[in-house]
Coordinates of C-alpha atoms in Angstrom, one line a residue:
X1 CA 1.7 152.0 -90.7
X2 CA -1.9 152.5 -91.3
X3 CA -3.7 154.9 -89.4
X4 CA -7.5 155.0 -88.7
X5 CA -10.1 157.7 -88.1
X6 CA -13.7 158.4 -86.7
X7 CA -16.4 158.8 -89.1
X8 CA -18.6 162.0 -88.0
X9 CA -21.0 163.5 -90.0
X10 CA -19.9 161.6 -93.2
X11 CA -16.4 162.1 -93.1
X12 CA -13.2 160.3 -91.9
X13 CA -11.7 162.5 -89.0
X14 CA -8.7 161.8 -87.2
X15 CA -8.5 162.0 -83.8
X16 CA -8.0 164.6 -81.6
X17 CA -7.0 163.2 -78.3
X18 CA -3.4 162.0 -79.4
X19 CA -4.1 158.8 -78.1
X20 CA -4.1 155.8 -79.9
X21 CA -4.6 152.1 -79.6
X22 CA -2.6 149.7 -81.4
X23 CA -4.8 147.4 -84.0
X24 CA -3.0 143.7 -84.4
X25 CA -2.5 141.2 -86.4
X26 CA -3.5 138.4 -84.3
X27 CA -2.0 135.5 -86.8
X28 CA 1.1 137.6 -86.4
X29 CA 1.4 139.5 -83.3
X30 CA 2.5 142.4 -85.6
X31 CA 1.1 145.3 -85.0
X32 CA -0.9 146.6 -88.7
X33 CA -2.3 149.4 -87.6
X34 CA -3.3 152.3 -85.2
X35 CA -6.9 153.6 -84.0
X36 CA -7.3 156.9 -82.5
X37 CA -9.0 157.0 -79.0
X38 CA -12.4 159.5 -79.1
X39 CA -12.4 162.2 -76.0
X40 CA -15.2 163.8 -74.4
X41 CA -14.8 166.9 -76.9
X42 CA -15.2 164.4 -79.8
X43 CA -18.1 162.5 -77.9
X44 CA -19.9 166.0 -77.8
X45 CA -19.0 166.5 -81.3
X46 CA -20.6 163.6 -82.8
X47 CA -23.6 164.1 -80.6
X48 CA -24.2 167.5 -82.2
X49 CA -23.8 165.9 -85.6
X50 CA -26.5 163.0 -84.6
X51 CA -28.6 165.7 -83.2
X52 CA -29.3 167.8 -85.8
X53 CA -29.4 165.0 -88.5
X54 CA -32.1 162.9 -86.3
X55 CA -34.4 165.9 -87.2
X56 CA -34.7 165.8 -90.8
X57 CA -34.4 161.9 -90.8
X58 CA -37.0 160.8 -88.4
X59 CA -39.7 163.3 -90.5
X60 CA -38.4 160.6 -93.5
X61 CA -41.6 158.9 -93.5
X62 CA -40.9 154.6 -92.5
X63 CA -41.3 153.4 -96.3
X64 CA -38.2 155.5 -97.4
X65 CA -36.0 154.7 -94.4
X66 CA -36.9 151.5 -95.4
X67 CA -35.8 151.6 -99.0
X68 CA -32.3 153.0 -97.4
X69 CA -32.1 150.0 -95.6
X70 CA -32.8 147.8 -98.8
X71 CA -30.0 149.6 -101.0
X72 CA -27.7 148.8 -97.6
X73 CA -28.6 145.1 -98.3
X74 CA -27.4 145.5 -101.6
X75 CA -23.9 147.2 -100.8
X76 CA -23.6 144.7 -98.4
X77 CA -23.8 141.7 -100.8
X78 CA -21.4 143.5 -103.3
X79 CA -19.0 144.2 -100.7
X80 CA -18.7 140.8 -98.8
X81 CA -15.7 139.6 -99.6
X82 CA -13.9 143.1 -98.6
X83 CA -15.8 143.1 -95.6
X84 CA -14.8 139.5 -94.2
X85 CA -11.2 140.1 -95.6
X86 CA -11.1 143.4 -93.3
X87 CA -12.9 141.4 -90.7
X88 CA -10.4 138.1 -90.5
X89 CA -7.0 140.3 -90.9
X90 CA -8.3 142.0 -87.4
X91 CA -9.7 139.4 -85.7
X92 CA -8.3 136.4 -87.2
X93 CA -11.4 134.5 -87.5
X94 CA -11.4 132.7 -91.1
X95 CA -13.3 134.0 -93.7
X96 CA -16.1 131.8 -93.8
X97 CA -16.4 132.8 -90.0
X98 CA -16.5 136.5 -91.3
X99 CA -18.9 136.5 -93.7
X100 CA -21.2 134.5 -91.7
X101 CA -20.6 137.6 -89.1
X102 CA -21.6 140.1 -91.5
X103 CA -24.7 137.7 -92.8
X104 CA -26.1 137.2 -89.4
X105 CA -26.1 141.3 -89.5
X106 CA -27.5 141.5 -93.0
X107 CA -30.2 139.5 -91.7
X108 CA -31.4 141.7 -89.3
X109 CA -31.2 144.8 -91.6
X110 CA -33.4 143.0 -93.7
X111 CA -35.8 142.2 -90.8
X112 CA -35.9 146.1 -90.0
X113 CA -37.0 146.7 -93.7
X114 CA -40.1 145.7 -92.8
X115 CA -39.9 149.4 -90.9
X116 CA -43.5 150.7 -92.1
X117 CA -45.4 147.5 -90.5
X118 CA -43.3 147.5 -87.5
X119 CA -44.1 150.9 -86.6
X120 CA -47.6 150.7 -86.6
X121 CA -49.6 152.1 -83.6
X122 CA -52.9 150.4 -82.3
X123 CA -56.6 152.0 -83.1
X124 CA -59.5 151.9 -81.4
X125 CA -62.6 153.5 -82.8
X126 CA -65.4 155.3 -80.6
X127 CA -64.0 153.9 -77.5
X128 CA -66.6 156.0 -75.7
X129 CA -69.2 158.7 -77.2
X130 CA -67.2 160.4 -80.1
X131 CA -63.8 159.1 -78.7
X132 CA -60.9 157.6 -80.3
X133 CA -58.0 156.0 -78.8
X134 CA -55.0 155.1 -81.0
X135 CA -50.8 155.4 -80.2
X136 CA -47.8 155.9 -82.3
X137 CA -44.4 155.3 -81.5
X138 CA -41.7 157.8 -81.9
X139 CA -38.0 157.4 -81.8
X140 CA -36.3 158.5 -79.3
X141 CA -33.7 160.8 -81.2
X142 CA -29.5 159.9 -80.7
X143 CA -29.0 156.6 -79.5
X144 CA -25.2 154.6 -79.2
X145 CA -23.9 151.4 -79.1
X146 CA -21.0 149.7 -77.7
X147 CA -19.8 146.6 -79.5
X148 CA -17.6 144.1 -79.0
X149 CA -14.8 142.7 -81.1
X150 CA -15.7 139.0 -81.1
X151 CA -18.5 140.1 -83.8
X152 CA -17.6 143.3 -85.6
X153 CA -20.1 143.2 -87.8
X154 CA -23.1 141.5 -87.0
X155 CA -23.7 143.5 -83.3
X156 CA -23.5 146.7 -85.1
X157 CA -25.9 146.1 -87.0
X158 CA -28.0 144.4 -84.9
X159 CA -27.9 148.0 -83.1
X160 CA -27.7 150.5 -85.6
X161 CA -30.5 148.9 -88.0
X162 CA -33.6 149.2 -85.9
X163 CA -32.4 152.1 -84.5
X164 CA -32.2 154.1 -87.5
X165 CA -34.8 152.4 -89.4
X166 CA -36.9 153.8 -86.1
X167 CA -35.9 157.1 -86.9
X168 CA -32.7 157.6 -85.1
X169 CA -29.6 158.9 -85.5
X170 CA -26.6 156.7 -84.1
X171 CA -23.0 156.9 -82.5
X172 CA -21.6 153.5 -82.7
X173 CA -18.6 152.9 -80.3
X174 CA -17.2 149.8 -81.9
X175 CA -14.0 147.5 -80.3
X176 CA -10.9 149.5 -80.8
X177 CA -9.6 145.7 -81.6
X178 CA -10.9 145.5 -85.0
X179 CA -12.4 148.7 -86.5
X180 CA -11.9 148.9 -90.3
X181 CA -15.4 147.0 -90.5
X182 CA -17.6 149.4 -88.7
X183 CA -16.2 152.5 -90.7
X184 CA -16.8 150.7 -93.6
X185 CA -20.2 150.0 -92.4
X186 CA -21.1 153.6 -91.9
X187 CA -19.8 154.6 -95.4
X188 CA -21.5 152.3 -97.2
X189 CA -25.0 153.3 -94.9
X190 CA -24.3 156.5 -96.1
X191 CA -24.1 155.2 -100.0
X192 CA -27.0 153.8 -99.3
X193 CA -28.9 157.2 -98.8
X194 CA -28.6 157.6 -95.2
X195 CA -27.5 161.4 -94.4
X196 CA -25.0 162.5 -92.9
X197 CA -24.2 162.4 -89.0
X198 CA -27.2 159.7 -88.7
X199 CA -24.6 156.9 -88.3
X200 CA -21.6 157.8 -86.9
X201 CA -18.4 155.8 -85.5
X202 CA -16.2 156.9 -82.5
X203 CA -13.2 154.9 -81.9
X204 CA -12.0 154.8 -78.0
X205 CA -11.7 153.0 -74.8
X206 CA -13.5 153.5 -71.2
X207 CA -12.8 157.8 -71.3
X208 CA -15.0 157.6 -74.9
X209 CA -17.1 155.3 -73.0
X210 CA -17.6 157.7 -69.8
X211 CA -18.9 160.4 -72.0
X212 CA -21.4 158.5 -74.0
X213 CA -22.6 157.7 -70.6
X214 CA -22.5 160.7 -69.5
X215 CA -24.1 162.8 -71.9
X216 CA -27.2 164.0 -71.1
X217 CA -28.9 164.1 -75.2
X218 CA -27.6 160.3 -75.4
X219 CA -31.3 159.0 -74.6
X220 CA -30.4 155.0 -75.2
X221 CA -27.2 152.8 -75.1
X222 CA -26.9 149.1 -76.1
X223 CA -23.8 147.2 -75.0
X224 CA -22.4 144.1 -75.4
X225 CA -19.2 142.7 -73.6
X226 CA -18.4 141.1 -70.5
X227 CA -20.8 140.9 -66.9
X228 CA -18.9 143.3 -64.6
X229 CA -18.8 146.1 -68.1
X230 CA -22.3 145.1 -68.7
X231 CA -23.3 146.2 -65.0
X232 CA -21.2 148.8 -65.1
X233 CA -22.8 150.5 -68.4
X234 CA -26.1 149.3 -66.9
X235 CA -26.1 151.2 -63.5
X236 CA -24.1 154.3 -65.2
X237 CA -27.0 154.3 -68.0
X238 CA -29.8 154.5 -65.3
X239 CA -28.4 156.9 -62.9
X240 CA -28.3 158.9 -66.3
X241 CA -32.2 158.5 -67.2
X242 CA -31.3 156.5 -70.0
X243 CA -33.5 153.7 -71.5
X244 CA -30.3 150.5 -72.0
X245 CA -29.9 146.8 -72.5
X246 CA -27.0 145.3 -71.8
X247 CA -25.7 141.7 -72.4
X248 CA -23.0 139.7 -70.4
X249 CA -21.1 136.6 -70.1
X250 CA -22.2 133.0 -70.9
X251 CA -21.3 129.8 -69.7
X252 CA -23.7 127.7 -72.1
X253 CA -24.2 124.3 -71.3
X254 CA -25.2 121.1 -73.5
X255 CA -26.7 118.1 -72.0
X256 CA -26.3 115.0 -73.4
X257 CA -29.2 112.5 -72.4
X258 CA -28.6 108.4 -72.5
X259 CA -30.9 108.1 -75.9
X260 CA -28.9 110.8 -78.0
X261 CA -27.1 110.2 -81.3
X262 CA -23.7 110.9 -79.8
X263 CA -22.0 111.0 -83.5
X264 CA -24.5 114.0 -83.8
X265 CA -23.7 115.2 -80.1
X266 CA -20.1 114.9 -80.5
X267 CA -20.2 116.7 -83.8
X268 CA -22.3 119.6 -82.8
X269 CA -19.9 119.8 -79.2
X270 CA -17.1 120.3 -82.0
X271 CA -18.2 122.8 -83.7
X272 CA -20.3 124.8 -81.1
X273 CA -17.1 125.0 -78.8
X274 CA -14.1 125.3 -81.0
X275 CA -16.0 127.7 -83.6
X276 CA -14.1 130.7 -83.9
X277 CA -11.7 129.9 -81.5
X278 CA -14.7 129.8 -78.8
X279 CA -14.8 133.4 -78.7
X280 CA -19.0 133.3 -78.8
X281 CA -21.1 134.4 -76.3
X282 CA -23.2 131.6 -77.8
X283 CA -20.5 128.9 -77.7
X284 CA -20.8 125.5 -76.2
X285 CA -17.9 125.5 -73.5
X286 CA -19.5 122.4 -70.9
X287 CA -20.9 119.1 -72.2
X288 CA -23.0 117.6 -69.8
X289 CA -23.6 113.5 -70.5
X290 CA -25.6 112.0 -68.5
X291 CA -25.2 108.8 -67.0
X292 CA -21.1 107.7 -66.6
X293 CA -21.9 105.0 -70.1
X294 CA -23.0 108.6 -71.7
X295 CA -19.9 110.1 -70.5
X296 CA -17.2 107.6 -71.5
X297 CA -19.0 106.8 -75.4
X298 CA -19.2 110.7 -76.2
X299 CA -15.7 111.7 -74.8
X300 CA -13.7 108.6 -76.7
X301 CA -15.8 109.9 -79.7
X302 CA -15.0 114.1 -79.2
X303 CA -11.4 112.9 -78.8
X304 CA -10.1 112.2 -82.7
X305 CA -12.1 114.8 -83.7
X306 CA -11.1 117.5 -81.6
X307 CA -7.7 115.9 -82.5
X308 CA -8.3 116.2 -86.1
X309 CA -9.2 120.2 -86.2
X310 CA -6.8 122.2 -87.7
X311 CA -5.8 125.4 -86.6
X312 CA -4.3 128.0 -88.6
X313 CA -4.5 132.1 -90.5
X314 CA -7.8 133.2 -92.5
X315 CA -5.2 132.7 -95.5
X316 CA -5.2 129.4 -94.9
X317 CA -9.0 129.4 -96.8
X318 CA -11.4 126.3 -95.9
X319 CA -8.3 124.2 -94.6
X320 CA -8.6 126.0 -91.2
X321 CA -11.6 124.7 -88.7
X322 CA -10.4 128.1 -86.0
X323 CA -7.7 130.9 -85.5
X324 CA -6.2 132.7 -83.3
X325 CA -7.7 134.2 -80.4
X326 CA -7.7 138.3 -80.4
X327 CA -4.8 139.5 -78.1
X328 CA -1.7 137.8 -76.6
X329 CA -3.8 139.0 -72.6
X330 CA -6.8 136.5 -74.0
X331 CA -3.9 133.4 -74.8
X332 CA -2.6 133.8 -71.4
X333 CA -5.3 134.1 -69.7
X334 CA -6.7 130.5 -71.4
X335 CA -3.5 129.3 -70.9
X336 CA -3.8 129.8 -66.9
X337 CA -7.2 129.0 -66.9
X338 CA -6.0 125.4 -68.2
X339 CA -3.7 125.6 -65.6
X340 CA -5.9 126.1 -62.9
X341 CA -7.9 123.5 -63.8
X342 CA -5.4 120.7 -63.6
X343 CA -4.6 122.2 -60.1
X344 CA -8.0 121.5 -59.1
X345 CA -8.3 118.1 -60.1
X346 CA -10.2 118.0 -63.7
X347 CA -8.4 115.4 -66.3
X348 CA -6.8 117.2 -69.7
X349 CA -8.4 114.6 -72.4
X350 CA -6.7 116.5 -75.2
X351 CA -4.2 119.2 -74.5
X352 CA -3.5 122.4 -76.6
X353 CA -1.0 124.1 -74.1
X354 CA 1.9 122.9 -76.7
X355 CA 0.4 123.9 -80.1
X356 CA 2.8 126.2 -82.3
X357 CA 2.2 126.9 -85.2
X358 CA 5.0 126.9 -88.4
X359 CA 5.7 130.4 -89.5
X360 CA 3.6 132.1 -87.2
X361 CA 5.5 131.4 -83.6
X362 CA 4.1 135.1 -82.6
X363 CA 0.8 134.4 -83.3
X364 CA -2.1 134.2 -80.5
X365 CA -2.7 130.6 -81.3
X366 CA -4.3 128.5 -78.8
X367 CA -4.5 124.6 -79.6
X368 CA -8.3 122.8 -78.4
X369 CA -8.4 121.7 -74.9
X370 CA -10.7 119.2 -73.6
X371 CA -11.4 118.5 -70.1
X372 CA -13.1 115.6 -68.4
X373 CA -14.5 115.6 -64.4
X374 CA -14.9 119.1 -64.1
X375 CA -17.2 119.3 -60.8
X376 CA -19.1 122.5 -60.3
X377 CA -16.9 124.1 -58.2
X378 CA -13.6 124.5 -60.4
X379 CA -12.8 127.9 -62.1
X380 CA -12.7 126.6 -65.2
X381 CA -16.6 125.7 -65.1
X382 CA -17.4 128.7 -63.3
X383 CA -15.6 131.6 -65.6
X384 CA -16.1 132.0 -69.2
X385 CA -12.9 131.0 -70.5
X386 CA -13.7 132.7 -74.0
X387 CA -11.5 130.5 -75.9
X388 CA -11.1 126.9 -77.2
X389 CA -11.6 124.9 -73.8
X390 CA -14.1 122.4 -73.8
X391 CA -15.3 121.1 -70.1
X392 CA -16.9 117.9 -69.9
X393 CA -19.1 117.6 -66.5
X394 CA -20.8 114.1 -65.9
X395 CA -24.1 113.8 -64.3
X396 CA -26.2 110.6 -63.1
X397 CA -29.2 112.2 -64.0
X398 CA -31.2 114.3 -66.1
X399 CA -32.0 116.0 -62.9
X400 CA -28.7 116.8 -61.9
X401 CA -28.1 117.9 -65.4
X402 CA -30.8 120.3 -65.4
X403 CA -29.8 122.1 -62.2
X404 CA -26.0 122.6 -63.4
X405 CA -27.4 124.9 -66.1
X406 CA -30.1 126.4 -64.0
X407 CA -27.7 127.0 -60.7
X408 CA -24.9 128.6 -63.1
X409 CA -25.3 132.4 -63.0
X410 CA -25.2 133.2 -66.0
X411 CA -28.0 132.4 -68.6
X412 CA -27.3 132.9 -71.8
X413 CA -27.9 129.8 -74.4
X414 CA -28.0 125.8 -73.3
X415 CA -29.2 123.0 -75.3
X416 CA -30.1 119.2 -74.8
X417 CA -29.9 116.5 -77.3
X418 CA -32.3 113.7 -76.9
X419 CA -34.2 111.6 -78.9
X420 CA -37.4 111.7 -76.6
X421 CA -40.0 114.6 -76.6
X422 CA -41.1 114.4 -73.1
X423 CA -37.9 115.1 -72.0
X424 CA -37.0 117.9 -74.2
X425 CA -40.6 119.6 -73.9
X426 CA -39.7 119.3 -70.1
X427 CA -36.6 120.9 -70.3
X428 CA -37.5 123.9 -72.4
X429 CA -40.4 124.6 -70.0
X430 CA -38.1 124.7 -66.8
X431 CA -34.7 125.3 -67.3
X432 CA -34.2 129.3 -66.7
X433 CA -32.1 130.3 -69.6
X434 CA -33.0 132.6 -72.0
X435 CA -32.1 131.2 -75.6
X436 CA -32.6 127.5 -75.8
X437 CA -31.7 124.6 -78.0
X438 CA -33.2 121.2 -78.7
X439 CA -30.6 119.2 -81.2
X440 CA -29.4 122.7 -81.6
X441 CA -26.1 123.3 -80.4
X442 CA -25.8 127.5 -80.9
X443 CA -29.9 128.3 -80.9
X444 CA -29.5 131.8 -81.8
X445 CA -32.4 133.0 -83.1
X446 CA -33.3 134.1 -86.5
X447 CA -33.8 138.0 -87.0
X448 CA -37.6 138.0 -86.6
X449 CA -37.3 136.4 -82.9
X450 CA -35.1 137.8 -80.0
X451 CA -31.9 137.5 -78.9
X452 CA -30.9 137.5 -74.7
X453 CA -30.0 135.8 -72.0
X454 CA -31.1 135.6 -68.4
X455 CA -29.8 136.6 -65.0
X456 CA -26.0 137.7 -64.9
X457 CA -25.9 137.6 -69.1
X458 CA -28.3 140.3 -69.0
X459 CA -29.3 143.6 -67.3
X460 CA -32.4 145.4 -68.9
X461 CA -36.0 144.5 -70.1
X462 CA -35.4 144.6 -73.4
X463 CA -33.7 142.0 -76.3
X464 CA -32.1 142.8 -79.3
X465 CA -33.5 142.0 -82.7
X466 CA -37.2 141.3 -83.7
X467 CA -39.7 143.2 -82.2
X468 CA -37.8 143.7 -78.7
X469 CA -35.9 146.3 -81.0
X470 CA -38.6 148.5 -82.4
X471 CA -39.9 148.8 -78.7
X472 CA -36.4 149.4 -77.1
X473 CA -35.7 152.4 -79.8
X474 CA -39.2 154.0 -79.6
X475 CA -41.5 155.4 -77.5
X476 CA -44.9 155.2 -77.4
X477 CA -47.2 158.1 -77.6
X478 CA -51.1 157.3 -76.3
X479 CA -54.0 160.0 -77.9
X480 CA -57.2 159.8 -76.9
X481 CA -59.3 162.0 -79.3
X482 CA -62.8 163.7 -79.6
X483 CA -64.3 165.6 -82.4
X484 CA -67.8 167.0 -80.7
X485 CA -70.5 167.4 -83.1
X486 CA -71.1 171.0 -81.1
X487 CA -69.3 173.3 -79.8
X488 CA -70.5 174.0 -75.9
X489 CA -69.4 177.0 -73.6
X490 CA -67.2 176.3 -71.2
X491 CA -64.9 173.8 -70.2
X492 CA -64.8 170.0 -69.0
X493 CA -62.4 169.2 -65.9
X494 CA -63.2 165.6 -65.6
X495 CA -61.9 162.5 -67.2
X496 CA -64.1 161.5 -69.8
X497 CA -66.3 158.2 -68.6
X498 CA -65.8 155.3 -71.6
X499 CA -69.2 153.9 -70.9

């Protein structure tokens, strides 16, 4: 069985700790693999590493941590197909799911190429009598991450890439789910130029976590994961003195208004739900039609097409729409989710509970699920399900529609698809949710804008991505300067006067 490691200071290490987490197949069940689980004695370990390489790389001036990143772009495109192979075996998405995961990272190390005109402090000449004012910012020195599994790639990199392009060293704390792809990530940084101990990968669960946390020359953390670990990390991070951003749950709505091309609704509902077995923060798991005409022409239209989705292994190639979901916990757990929600009175439009799958009876296969009258109050529109379950609540108005996705708590993504302006303009200036679509089903944003939610999805000031990153892994430094034409006895205890 195939064992995996840490990667500290350039090197594969194995762990320590003798404990280990079992890696799975989740087409299978089979277990392929076993990670080793990173204690506080490895934690401080790596920390050392990151600390004594952040030195020599933050004196690297921008324009060559830059040209790191750029031969990282490079490895990246040569080793795709390894990458997403890696990526699909552990997590199960298909391929074309897993290389868009490690394009939507590759995007965002591109963005932070752009390093030297990023970091750029503000001037201001003669402010007062012989006085300059200009700032720079500074990295902060060893910063970590804590990813999830449902994107392996991408928010790593989203992390790591401003980070070190900022002049950082990093300990990445991937999902102990799926890990070949973030040690291949750091090996191939370090190909690219990067030295040693500036990226580093721990393996573990919450006693790896702890110790990040609690480590007092860990000055940022960036998580992403669930609400209650998300508020967890949060407070922990604070009581610490450490500068975090954390990003939670979603329940992201789409409202469907009376004048919308429902073929196009209905397709976009397909594929923003059932996408990667809906395990997206970003996915679209309640349609909201308006009017009850809406309701009844968009869900006899998502019906054959839900029905028509095919649901199978990465192996499978471009004949598979999802897979499976990660662990056998998450197929239960959907699976009494469903439950629940018949027990509270929603309608089961399509029902998965029965799929199997030929050849791969062990597998954590969940068939699509659709539900119609869902009312606000049921579980199932309350929780993020995390999984292929599709929730259809009807409105009679665009106002009611509007305050389902502004009442939920959490704030993630929405969208609304409507053929009239005045509506939409509307609805992006009101509704209180952080990332928002208009005939855009998943409106995450490209790597030069932001990415966050509101209220319970996130829990710190700051975004990830775009220029929300160079802030979040810098600090900035204020100098106010004078060069007196004279030198004069004695000295001056006053602020000087900008007049």
């Amino acid at each position: 069985m195939q064992e995996f490691s840490h990667y500290l200071n350039g090197t594969r290490v194995q762990g320590s700790s003798g404990r280990y987490a079992d890696v799975m197949n989740p087409a299978t069940g089979e277990i392929q693999a076993q990670v080793p689980l990173a204690n506080s004695t490895e934690v401080n370990q790596a920390v050392e590493f990151a600390r004594k390489a952040q030195v020599g790389w933050s004196a690297v001036n921008p324009q060559r941590r830059a040209r790191v990143l750029m031969k990282f772009v490079s490895l990246l495109h040569e080793n795709m197909n390894s990458l997403a192979t890696n990526l699909s075996r552990e997590h199960g998405k298909t391929l074309p799911d897993a290389i868009g995961d490690v394009q939507r990272g590759l995007e965002v190390v591109e963005y932070c190429i752009g390093a030297p005109e990023l970091l750029k402090g503000d001037f201001t000449n003669s402010a007062g009598p012989g006085i300059d004012l200009f700032s720079m910012r500074q990295p902060l020195g060893v910063s970590a991450g804590i990813t999830p599994f449902n994107f392996p790639a991408m928010i790593p990199m989203w992390m790591f890439a401003p980070a070190l392009a900022c002049g950082n060293a990093f300990i990445l704390k991937p999902s102990e789910r799926d890990p070949s792809v973030p040690l291949m990530l750091a090996e191939l940084m370090e190909q690219a130029g990067a030295p040693k101990g500036v990226l580093q990968v721990l393996n573990g669960d919450k006693d790896c976590v702890d110790a990040i946390l609690q480590h007092p020359d860990i000055q940022s953390i960036g998580f992403v994961g669930s609400t209650p670990i998300a508020k967890y990390i949060y407070a922990e991070s604070a009581k610490a003195g450490k500068r975090v951003q954390c990003f939670g749950g979603a329940k992201n709505h789409m409202i469907v208004m009376p004048d919308a091309d429902l073929d196009q609704a209905a397709d976009a509902l397909v594929g923003a739900g059932y996408g990667a077995a809906g395990e997206r923060c970003m996915a679209i798991s309640v349609a909201v039609p308006v009017g009850q005409e809406t309701a009844d022409k968009l869900v006899e239209k998502l019906i054959p097409r839900i029905d028509k989705l095919k649901v199978g292994p990465y192996t499978a190639g471009d004949d598979v729409d999802y897979g499976p979901v990660i662990t056998a916990a998450a197929k239960k757990n959907i699976g009494r989710l469903v439950q629940t929600g018949l027990e509270q009175g929603a309608k089961l439009v399509v029902d998965g509970r029965d799929f199997k799958l030929q050849g791969y009876e062990d597998g954590f296969f969940v068939g699509p699920h659709l539900f119609d009258h869902v009312t606000s109050e049921m579980d199932i529109y309350r929780t993020e399900i995390f999984g292929p379950v599709l929730s259809t609540v009807r409105t009679n108005s665009y106002e009611q529609a509007l305050s389902l996705a502004m009442d939920h708590e959490f704030g993630n993504g929405v969208a609304i698809f409507t053929r009239d302006g005045d509506t939409a303009r509307d609805f992006v200036d009101r509704v209180n949710v952080g990332m928002v679509g208009v005939n855009v089903p998943i409106p995450v944003p490209l790597a030069y804008h932001t990415f966050g939610g509101w209220k319970k999805s996130v829990f710190g000031d700051l975004n990830q991505h775009g220029p929300d990153a160079f802030r979040f892994y810098t600090r900035t430094k204020t100098v106010t300067s004078r060069w007196p034409s004279g030198i004069k006895e004695g000295g001056e205890f006053t602020i000087p006067i900008m007049e």
